[in-house]
Coordinates of C-alpha atoms in Angstrom, one line a residue:
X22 CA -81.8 -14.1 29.0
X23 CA -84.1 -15.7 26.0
X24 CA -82.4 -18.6 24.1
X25 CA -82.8 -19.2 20.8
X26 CA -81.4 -22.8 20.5
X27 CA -83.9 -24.2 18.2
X28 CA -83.1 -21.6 15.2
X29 CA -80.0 -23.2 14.7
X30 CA -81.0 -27.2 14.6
X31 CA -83.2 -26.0 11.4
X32 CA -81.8 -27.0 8.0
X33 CA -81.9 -23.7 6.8
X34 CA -81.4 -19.7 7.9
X35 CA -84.9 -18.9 7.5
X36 CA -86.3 -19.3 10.8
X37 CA -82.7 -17.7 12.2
X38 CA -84.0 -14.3 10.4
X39 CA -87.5 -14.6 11.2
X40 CA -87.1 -14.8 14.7
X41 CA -83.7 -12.3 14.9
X42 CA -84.8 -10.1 12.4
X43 CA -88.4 -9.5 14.6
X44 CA -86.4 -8.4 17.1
X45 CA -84.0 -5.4 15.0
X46 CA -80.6 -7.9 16.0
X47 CA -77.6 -6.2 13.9
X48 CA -74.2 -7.4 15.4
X49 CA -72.8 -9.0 11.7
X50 CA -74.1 -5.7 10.5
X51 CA -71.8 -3.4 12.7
X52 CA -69.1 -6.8 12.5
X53 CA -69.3 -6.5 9.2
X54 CA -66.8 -3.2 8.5
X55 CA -64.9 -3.9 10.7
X56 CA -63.7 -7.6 10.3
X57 CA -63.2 -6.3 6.5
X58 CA -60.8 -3.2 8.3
X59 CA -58.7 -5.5 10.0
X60 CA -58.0 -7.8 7.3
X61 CA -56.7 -4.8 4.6
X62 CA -53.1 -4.4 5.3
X63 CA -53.6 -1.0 7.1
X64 CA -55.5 -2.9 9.8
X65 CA -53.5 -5.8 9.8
X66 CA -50.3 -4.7 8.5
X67 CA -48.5 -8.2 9.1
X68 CA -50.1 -9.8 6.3
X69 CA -47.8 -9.0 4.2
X70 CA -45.9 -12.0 5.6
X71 CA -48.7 -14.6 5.2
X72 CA -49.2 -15.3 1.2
X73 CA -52.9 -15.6 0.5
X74 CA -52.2 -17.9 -2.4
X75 CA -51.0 -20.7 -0.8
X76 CA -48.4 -21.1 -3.7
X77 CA -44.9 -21.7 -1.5
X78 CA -46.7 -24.1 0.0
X79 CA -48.4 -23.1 2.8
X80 CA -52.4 -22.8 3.0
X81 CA -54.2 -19.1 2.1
X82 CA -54.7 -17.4 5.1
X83 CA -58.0 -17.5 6.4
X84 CA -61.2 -16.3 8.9
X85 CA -62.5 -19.2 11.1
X86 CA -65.5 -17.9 12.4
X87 CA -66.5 -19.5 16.0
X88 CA -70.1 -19.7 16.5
X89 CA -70.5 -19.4 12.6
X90 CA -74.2 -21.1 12.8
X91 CA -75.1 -20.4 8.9
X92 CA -72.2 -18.9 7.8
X93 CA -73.9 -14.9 7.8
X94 CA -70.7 -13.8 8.9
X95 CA -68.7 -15.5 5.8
X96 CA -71.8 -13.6 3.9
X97 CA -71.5 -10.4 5.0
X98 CA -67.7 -10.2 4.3
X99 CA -66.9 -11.9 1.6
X100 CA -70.3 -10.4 -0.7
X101 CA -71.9 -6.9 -1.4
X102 CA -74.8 -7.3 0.6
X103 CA -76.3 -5.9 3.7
X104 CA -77.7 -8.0 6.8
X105 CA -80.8 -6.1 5.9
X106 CA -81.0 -7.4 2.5
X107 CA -80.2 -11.0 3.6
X108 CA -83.4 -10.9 6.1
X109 CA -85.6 -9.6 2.9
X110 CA -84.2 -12.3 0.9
X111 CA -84.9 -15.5 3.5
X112 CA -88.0 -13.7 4.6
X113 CA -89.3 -13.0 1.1
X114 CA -92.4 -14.8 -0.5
X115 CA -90.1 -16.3 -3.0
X116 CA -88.1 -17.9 -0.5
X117 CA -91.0 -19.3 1.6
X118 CA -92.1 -21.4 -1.2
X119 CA -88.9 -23.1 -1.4
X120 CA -87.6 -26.6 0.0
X121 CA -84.3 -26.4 1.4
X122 CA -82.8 -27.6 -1.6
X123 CA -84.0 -25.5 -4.3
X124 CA -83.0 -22.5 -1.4
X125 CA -79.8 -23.5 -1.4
X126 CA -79.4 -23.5 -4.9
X127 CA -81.1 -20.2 -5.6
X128 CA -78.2 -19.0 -2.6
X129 CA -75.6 -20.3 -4.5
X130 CA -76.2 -18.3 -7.4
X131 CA -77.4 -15.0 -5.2
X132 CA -73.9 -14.9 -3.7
X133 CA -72.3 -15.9 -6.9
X134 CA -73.2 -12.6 -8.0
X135 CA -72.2 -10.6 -5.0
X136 CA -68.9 -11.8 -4.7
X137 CA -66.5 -9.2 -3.9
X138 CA -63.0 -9.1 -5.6
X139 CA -61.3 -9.2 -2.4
X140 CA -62.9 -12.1 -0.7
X141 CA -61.5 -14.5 1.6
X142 CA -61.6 -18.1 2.2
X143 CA -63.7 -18.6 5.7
X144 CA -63.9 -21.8 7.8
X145 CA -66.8 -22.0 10.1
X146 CA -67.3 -23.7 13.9
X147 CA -70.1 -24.0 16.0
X148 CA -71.9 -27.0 17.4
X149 CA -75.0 -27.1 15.4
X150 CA -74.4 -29.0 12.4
X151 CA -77.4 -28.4 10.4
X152 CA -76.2 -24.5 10.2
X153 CA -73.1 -25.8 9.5
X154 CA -74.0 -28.0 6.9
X155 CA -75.8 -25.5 5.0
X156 CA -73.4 -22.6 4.9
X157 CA -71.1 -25.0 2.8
X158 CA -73.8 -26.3 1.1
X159 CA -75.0 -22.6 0.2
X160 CA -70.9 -21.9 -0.8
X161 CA -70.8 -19.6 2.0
X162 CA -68.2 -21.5 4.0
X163 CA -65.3 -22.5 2.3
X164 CA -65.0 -25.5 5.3
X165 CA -66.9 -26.2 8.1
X166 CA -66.7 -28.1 11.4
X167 CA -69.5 -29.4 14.0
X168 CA -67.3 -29.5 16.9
X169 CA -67.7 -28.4 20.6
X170 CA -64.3 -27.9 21.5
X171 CA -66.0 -26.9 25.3
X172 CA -66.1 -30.7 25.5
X173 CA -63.2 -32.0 23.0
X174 CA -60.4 -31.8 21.4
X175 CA -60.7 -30.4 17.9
X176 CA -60.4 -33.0 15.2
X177 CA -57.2 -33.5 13.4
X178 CA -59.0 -32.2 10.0
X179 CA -60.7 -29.0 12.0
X180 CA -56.7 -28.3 13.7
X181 CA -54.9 -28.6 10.2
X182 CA -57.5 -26.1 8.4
X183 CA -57.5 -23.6 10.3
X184 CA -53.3 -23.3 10.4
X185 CA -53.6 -20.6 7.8
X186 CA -56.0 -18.4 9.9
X187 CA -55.1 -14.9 10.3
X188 CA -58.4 -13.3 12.0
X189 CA -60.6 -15.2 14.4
X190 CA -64.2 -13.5 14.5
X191 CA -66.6 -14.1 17.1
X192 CA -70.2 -12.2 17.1
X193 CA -72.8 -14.2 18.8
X194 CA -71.1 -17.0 21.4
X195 CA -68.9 -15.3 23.4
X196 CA -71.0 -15.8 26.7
X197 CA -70.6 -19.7 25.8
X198 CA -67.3 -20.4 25.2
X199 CA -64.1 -20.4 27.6
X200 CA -60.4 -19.6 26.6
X201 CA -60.7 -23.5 26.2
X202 CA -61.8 -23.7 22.8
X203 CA -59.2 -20.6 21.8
X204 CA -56.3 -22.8 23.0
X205 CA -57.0 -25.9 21.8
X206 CA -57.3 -23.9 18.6
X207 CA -53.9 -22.1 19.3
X208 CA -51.5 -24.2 21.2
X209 CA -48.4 -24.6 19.1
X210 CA -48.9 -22.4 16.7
X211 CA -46.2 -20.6 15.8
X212 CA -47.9 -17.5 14.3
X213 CA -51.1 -16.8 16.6
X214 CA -53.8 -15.3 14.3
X215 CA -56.0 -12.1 16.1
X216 CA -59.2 -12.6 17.4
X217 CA -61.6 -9.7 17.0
X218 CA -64.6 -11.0 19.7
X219 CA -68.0 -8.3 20.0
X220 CA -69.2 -9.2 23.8
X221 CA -72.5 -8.7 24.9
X222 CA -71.7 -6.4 28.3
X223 CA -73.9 -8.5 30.4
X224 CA -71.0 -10.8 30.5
X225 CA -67.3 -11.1 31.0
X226 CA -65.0 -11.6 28.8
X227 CA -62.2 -11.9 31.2
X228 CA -61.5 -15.7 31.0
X229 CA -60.7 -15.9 27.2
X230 CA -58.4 -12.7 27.6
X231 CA -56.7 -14.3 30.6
X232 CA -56.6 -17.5 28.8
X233 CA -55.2 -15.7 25.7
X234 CA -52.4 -14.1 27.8
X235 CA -50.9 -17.9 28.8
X236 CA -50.0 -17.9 25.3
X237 CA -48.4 -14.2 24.7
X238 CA -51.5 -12.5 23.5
X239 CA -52.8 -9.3 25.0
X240 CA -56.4 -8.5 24.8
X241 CA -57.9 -4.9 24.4
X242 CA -61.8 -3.7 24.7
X243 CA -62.7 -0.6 22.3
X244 CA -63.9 1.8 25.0
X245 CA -65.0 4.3 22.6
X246 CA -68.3 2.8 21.8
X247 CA -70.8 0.5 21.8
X248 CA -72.9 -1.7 19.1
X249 CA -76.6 -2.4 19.7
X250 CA -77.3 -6.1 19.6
X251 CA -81.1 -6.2 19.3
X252 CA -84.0 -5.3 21.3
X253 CA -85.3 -7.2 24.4
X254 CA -88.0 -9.5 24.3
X255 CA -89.5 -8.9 27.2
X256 CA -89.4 -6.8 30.7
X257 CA -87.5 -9.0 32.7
X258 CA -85.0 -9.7 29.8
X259 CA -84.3 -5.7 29.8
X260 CA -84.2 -5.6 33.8
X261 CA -81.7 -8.8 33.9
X262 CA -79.7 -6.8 31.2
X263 CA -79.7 -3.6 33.2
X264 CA -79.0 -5.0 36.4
X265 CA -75.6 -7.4 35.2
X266 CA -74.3 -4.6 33.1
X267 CA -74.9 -2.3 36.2
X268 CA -73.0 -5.1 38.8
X269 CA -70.2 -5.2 36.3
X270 CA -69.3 -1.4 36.4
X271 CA -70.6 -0.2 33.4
X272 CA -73.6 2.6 32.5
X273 CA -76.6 1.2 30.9
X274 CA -78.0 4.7 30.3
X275 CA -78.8 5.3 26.6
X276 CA -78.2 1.8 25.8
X277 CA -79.6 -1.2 27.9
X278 CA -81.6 1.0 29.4
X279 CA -83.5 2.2 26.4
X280 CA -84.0 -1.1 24.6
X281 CA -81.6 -2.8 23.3
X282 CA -78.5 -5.5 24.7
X283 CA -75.0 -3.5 23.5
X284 CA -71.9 -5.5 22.6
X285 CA -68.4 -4.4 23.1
X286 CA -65.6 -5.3 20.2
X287 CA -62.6 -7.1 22.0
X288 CA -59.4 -7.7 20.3
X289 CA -56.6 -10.1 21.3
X290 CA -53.4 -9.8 19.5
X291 CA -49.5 -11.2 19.6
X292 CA -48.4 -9.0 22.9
X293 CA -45.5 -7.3 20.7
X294 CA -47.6 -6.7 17.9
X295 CA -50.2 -5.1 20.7
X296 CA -47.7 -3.2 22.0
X297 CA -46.4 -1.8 18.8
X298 CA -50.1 -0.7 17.9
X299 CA -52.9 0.2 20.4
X300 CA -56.2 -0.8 19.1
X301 CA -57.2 2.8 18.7
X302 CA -54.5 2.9 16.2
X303 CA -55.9 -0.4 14.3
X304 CA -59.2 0.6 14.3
X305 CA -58.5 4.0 13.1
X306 CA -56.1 3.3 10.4
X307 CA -58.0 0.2 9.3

């Protein structure tokens, strides 16, 4: 499977778009409605009982989004704009000419403008710190962290921000991470936020879910479809995609098979809360 490392140690999202966007990848788009679903109160019915105001004292609930790299995620949901839009923006002429500063502050006033009524404060992980660094810079991320909590405990700052979280999103890491960095995250925490994870199908996502279950959370996978994730970028990248979804159980016909790596949506929830609702339920009321 092609890596693409190197667009994420760049100070800025334009190379991210360039290379993702020559290859049709859409997972934030599809992400996109439905993180926003989960987080009304239809979807997520239970937020009644976490203030978002933070004015009794506790912090406003939150998103932390693993695997954040430049904060597209926070974009997406908090801003009226389209991941289409965002690539013509950091692919534009204008754009090109910029240094990363004076892109950055043209960002800042581009989402400034978007801003939707009904954002939401989102903290961003992931280990490359240059992404990091500029989805805070750009005001994207409300707080972000450069932490690899494969190989460490979270810092104390990175466990006290993220007590407020109510939704988890993951759309691009899940075949790197382990149910590690969910329970370092989520150890002692009395109110366990959901985590809403889209899975490539070339992998398994059974070690966070069984990880997940230590700690009373129950994980379902949306059977009733599929998201396209981009095309391949080669012929053995499409034959290594058809053959691990294949020796997993799964049909690549109409997807892998004509093109494209296809992502599952995963969500982990509270068991009671899981049991009271099947994700059917969620998705269809949110």
């Amino acid at each position: 499977m092609t890596r693409f490392d190197d667009i994420y140690s760049r100070p800025d999202p334009r190379s991210y778009f360039g290379a993702l966007g020559a290859l049709g990848y859409q997972t934030p788009h599809h992400a996109q409605s439905v993180f926003r679903s989960l987080l009304t109160p239809a979807g997520f019915p239970e937020a009644s009982k976490h203030p978002t105001d933070g004015k009794d004292g506790r912090p406003p609930a939150t998103v932390l989004d693993i695997c954040c790299s430049y904060g597209i995620n926070a974009a997406l949901l908090n801003h009226h704009v389209t991941l289409r839009e965002l690539h013509d923006h950091y692919t534009s002429p204008r754009a090109a000419r910029l240094t990363t500063a004076e892109l950055i502050e043209w960002d800042r006033t581009y989402y400034a403008q978007r801003r939707r009524p009904d954002a939401v404060p989102v903290i961003g992980l992931d280990i490359a710190a240059p992404a990091v660094a500029y989805g805070r810079a750009a005001g994207l991320l409300d707080d972000g962290y450069a932490e690899d909590l494969e190989a460490a405990s979270p810092s104390p700052a990175l466990y006290r921000a993220t007590r407020g979280t109510r939704l988890i999103t993951v759309t691009g890491g899940a075949s790197f991470l382990s149910a590690r960095t969910f329970r370092l995250l989520l150890e002692g925490r009395r109110e366990k936020p959901w985590v809403a994870a889209f899975v490539l199908r070339t992998g398994s996502y059974r070690d966070i879910a069984d990880g997940l279950a230590l700690l009373d959370m129950t994980t379902e996978k949306d059977t009733s479809r599929t998201y396209p994730q981009r095309r391949f970028t080669d012929a053995d990248e499409q034959l290594y995609a058809i053959t691990a979804v294949s020796a997993a159980g799964d049909d690549p016909h109409g997807k892998e098979a004509d093109g494209h790596f296809h992502t599952a949506l995963h969500l982990t929830r509270p068991a009671a809360q899981a049991a009271a609702r099947p994700l059917h339920t969620v998705l269809q009321d949110g």
